[in-house]
Short mmCIF file of C-alpha atoms in Angstrom, two decimals:
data_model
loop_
_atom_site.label_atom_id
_atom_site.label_comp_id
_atom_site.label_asym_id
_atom_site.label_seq_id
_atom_site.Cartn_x
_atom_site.Cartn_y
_atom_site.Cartn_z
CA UNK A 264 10.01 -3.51 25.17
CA UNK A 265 7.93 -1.57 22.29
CA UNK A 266 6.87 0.71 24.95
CA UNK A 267 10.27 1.25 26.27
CA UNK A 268 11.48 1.87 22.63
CA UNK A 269 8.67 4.58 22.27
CA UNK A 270 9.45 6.31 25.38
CA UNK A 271 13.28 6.72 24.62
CA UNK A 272 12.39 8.19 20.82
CA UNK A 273 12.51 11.77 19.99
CA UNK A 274 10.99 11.37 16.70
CA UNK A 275 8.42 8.75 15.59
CA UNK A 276 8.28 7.74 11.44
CA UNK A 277 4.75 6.39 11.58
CA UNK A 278 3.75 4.58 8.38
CA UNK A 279 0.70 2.52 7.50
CA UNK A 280 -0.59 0.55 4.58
CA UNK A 281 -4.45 1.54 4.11
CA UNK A 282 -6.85 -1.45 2.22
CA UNK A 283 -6.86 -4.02 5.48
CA UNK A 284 -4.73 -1.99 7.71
CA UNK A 285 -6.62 1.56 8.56
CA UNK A 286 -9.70 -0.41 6.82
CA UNK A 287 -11.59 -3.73 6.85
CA UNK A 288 -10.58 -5.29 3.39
CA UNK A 289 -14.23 -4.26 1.34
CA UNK A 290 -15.10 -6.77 -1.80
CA UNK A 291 -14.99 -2.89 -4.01
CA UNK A 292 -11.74 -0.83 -3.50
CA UNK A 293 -14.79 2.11 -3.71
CA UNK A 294 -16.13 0.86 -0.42
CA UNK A 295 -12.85 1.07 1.32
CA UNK A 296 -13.93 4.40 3.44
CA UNK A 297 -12.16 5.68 6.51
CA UNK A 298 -14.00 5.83 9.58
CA UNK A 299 -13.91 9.13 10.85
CA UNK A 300 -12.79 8.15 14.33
CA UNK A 301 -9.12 7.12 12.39
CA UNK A 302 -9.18 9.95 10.57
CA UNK A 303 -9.52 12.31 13.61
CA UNK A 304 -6.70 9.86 15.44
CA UNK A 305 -4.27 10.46 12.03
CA UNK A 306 -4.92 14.13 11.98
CA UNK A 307 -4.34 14.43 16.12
CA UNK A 308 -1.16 12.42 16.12
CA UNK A 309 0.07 14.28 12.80
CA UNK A 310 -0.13 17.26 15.37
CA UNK A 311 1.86 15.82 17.63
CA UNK A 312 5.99 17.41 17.10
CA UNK A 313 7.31 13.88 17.54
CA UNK A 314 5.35 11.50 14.82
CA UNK A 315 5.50 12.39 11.31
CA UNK A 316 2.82 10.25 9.69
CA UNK A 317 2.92 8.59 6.37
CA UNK A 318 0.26 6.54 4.50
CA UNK A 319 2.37 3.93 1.87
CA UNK A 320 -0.63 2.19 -0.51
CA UNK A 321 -1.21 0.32 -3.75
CA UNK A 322 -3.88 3.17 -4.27
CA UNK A 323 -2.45 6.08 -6.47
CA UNK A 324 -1.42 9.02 -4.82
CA UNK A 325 -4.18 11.01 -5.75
CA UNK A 326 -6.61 8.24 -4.32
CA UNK A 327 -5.42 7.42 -0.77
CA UNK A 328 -4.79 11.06 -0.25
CA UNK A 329 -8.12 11.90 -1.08
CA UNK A 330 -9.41 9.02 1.11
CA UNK A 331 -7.30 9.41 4.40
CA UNK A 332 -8.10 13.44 3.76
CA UNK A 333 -5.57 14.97 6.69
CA UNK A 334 -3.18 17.44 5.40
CA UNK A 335 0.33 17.18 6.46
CA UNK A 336 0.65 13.24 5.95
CA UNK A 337 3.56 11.90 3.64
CA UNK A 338 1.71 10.09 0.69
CA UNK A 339 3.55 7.50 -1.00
CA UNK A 340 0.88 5.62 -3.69
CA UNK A 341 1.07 2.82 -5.91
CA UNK A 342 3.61 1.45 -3.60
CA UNK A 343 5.78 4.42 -3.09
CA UNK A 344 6.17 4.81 -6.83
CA UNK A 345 5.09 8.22 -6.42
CA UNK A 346 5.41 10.54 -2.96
CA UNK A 347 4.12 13.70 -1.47
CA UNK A 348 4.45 15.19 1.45
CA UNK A 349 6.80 17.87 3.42
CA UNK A 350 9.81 18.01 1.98
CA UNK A 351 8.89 15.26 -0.73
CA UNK A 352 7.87 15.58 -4.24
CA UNK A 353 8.66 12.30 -6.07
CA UNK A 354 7.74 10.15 -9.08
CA UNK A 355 10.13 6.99 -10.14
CA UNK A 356 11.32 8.64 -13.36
CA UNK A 357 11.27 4.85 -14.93
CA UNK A 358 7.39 4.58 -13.79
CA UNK A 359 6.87 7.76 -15.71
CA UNK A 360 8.28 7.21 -18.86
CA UNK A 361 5.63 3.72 -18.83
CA UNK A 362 2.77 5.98 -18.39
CA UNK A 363 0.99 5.64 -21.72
CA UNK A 364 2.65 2.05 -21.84
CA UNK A 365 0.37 1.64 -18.70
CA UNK A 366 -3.11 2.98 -20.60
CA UNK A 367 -2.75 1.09 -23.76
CA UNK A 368 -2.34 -2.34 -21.70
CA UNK A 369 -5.59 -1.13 -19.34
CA UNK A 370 -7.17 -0.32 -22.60
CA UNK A 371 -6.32 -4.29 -23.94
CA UNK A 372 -7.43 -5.43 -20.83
CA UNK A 373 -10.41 -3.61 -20.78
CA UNK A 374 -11.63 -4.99 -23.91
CA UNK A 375 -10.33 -9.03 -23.34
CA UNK A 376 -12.41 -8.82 -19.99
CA UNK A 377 -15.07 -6.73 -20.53
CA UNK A 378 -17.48 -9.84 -20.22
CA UNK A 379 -15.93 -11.45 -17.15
CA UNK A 380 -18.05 -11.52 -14.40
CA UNK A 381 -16.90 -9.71 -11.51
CA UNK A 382 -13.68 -8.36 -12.27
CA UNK A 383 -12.71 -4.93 -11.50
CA UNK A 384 -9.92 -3.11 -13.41
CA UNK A 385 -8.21 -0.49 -11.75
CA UNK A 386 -6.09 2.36 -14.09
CA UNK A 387 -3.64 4.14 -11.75
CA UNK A 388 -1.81 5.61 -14.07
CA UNK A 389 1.47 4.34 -13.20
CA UNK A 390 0.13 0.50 -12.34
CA UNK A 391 -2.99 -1.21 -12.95
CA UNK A 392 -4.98 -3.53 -10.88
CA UNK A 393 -7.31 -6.38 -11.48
CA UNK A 394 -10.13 -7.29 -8.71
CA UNK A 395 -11.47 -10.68 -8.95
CA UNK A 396 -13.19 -11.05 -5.24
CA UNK A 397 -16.69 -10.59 -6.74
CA UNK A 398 -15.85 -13.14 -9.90
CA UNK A 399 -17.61 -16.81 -9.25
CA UNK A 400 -14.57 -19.43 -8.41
CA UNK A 401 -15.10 -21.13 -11.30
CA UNK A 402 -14.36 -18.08 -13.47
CA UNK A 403 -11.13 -17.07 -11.60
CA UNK A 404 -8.96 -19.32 -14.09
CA UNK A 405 -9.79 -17.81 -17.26
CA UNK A 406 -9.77 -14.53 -15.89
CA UNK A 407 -6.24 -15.23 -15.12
CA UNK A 408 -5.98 -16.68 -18.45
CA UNK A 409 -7.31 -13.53 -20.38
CA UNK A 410 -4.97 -11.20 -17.85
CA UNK A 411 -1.90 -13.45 -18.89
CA UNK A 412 -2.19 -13.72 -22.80
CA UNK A 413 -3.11 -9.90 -23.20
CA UNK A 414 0.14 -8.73 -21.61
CA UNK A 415 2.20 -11.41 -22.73
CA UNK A 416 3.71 -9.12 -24.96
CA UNK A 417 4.65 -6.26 -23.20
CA UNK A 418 6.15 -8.94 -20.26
CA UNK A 419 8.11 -10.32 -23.34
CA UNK A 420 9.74 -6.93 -23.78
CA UNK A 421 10.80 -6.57 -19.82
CA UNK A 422 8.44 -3.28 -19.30
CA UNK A 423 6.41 -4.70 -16.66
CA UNK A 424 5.63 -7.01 -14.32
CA UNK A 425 3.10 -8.46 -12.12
CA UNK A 426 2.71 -9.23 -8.84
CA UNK A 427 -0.29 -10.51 -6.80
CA UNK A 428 -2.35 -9.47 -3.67
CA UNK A 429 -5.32 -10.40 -1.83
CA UNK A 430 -7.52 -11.33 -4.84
CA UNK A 431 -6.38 -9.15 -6.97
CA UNK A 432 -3.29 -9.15 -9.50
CA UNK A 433 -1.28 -5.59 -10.30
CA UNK A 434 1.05 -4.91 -12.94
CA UNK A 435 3.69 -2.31 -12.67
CA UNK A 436 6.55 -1.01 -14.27
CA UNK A 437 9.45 -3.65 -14.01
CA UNK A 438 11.90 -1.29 -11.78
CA UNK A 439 13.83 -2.27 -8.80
CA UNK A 440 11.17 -0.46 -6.36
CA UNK A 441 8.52 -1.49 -3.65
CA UNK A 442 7.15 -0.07 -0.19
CA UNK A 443 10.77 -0.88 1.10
CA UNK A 444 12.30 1.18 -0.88
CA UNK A 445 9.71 4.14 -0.81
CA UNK A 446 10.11 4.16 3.12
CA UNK A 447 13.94 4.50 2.78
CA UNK A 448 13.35 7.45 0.97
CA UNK A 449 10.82 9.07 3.60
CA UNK A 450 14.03 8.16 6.14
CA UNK A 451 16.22 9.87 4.06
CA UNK A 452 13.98 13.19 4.09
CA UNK A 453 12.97 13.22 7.70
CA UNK A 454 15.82 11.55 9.60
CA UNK A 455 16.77 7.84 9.72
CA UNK A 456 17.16 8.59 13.61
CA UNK A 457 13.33 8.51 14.19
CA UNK A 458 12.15 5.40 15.29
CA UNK A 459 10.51 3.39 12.27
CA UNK A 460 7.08 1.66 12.86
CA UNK A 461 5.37 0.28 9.71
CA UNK A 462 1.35 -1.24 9.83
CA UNK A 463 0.60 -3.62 7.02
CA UNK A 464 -1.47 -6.61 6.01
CA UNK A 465 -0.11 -7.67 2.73
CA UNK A 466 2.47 -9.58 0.29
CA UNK A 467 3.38 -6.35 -0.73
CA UNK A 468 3.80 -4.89 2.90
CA UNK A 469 6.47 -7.47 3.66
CA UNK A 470 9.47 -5.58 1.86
CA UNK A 471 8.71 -2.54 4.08
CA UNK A 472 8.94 -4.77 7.12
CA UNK A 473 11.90 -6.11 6.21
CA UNK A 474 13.50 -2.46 5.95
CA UNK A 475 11.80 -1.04 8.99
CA UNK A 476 13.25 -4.01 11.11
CA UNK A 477 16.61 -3.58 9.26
CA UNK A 478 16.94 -0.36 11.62
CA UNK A 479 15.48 -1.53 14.52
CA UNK A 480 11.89 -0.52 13.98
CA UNK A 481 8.69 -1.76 14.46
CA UNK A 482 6.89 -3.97 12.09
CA UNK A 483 3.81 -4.96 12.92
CA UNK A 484 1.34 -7.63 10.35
CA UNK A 485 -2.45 -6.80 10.41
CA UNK A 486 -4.03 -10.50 10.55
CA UNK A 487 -4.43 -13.75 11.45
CA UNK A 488 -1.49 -15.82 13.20
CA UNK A 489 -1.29 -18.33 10.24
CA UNK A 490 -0.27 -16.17 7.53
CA UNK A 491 3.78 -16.06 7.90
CA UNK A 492 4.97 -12.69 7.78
CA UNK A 493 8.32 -11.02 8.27
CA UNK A 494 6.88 -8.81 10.83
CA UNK A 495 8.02 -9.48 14.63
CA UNK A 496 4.92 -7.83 15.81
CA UNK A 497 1.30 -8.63 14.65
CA UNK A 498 -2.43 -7.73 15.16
CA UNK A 499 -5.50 -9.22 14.30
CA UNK A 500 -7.12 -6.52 12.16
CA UNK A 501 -7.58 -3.11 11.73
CA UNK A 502 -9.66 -2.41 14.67
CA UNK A 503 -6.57 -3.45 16.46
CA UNK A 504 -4.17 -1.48 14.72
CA UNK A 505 -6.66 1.59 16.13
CA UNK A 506 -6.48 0.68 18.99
CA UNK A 507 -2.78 0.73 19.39
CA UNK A 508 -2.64 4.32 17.17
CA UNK A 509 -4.86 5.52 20.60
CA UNK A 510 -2.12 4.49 22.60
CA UNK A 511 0.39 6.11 20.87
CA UNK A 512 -1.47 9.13 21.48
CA UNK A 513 -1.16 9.16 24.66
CA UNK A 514 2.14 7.91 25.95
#
């Protein structure tokens, strides 16, 4: 069937998350590095008149871009809050204006958890992140804690809000946007006729899915069978999701 659907399309939207999709998930997002075989893979099929490729992260823009490296990709970064590529020069005007909203909070939150083992806090301008995979189990509940009381206030005030991954909780600006959204608005740029597919291995992947299958594309999970998923179509990991990228070289 996915085959068959490949064959009959004239244009291909490919989109992929990157942290546990187009790489292992790393305990430092700084060890997340591309292996050079994907890269090569990206920049062949990006060649290729019928696949316009686009990378949709958590990352900032800035970040993924510099990490996938292959020009002529759509870039869509801290989930599609902010997108470059052909034809596409975006930033969610909302997200914007709680820029310097954004730094004082990473600034609070900098100081409250400057003594917490293991935690890693992420400025991304428009969002923040905060890493607890290296933090001892026993530590993860006041980390939580500290992340909760310190932007208490600004959640009282309906600027932000937060919303959790694989150990790690992000805050972002409380706007009616996700990865869903962002790949509607690739669509709109460069044709809602091409055939969707979507790669992803997250909570915030699934809103993408759900829009991708909406049209009759392809969603496809990266991971294990017992984590429930929108997605009708799944891999095991991101060796896999290579492995079908080399296939849709060469049909």
């Amino acid at each position: 069937m996915v085959s068959q659907m490949l064959r009959r399309a004239c244009r291909v939207l490919l989109l992929s998350d990157y942290d546990g999709t187009l790489t292992p998930i790393v305990d430092r997002p700084d060890l997340a590095v591309l292996a050079s075989e994907t890269r090569d893979l990206l920049a062949d099929l990006s060649r290729d008149e019928r696949f316009i490729l686009g990378i949709i992260s958590g990352r900032s823009m800035d970040d993924v871009r510099g990490r996938v490296g292959v020009n002529g990709l759509v870039y869509a970064g801290n989930y599609g809050l902010e997108i470059q590529g052909p034809g596409l020069d975006y930033t969610h005007p909302a997200a914007e204006e709680l820029r310097e909203t954004q730094g004082r909070i990473y600034s609070r939150l900098r100081d409250a958890l400057v003594d917490e083992p293991g935690v890693i806090l992420e400025d991304k301008g428009l969002t923040l992140s905060v890493h607890y995979r290296l933090t001892p189990q026993e530590n993860v509940p006041r980390v939580e804690e500290i992340f909760g009381a310190t932007i208490a206030p600004f959640l009282a005030e309906g600027q932000v809000k937060v919303t959790r991954g694989k150990m790690v909780l992000e805050l972002m600006p409380r706007v009616l946007w996700n990865k869903g959204t962002a790949i509607t608005k690739i669509a709109e740029t460069h044709g809602r006729s091409a055939l969707m597919i979507f790669f992803g291995d997250d909570v915030s992947d699934e809103d993408g899915f759900a829009v991708v299958q909406e049209v009759e594309g392809i969603a496809v999970k990266v991971g294990p069978a017992w984590e429930p998923t929108k997605a009708l179509y799944r891999v095991d990991s991101p060796l896999e999701v290579v492995d079908t990228l080399k296939l849709l070289a060469h049909l």
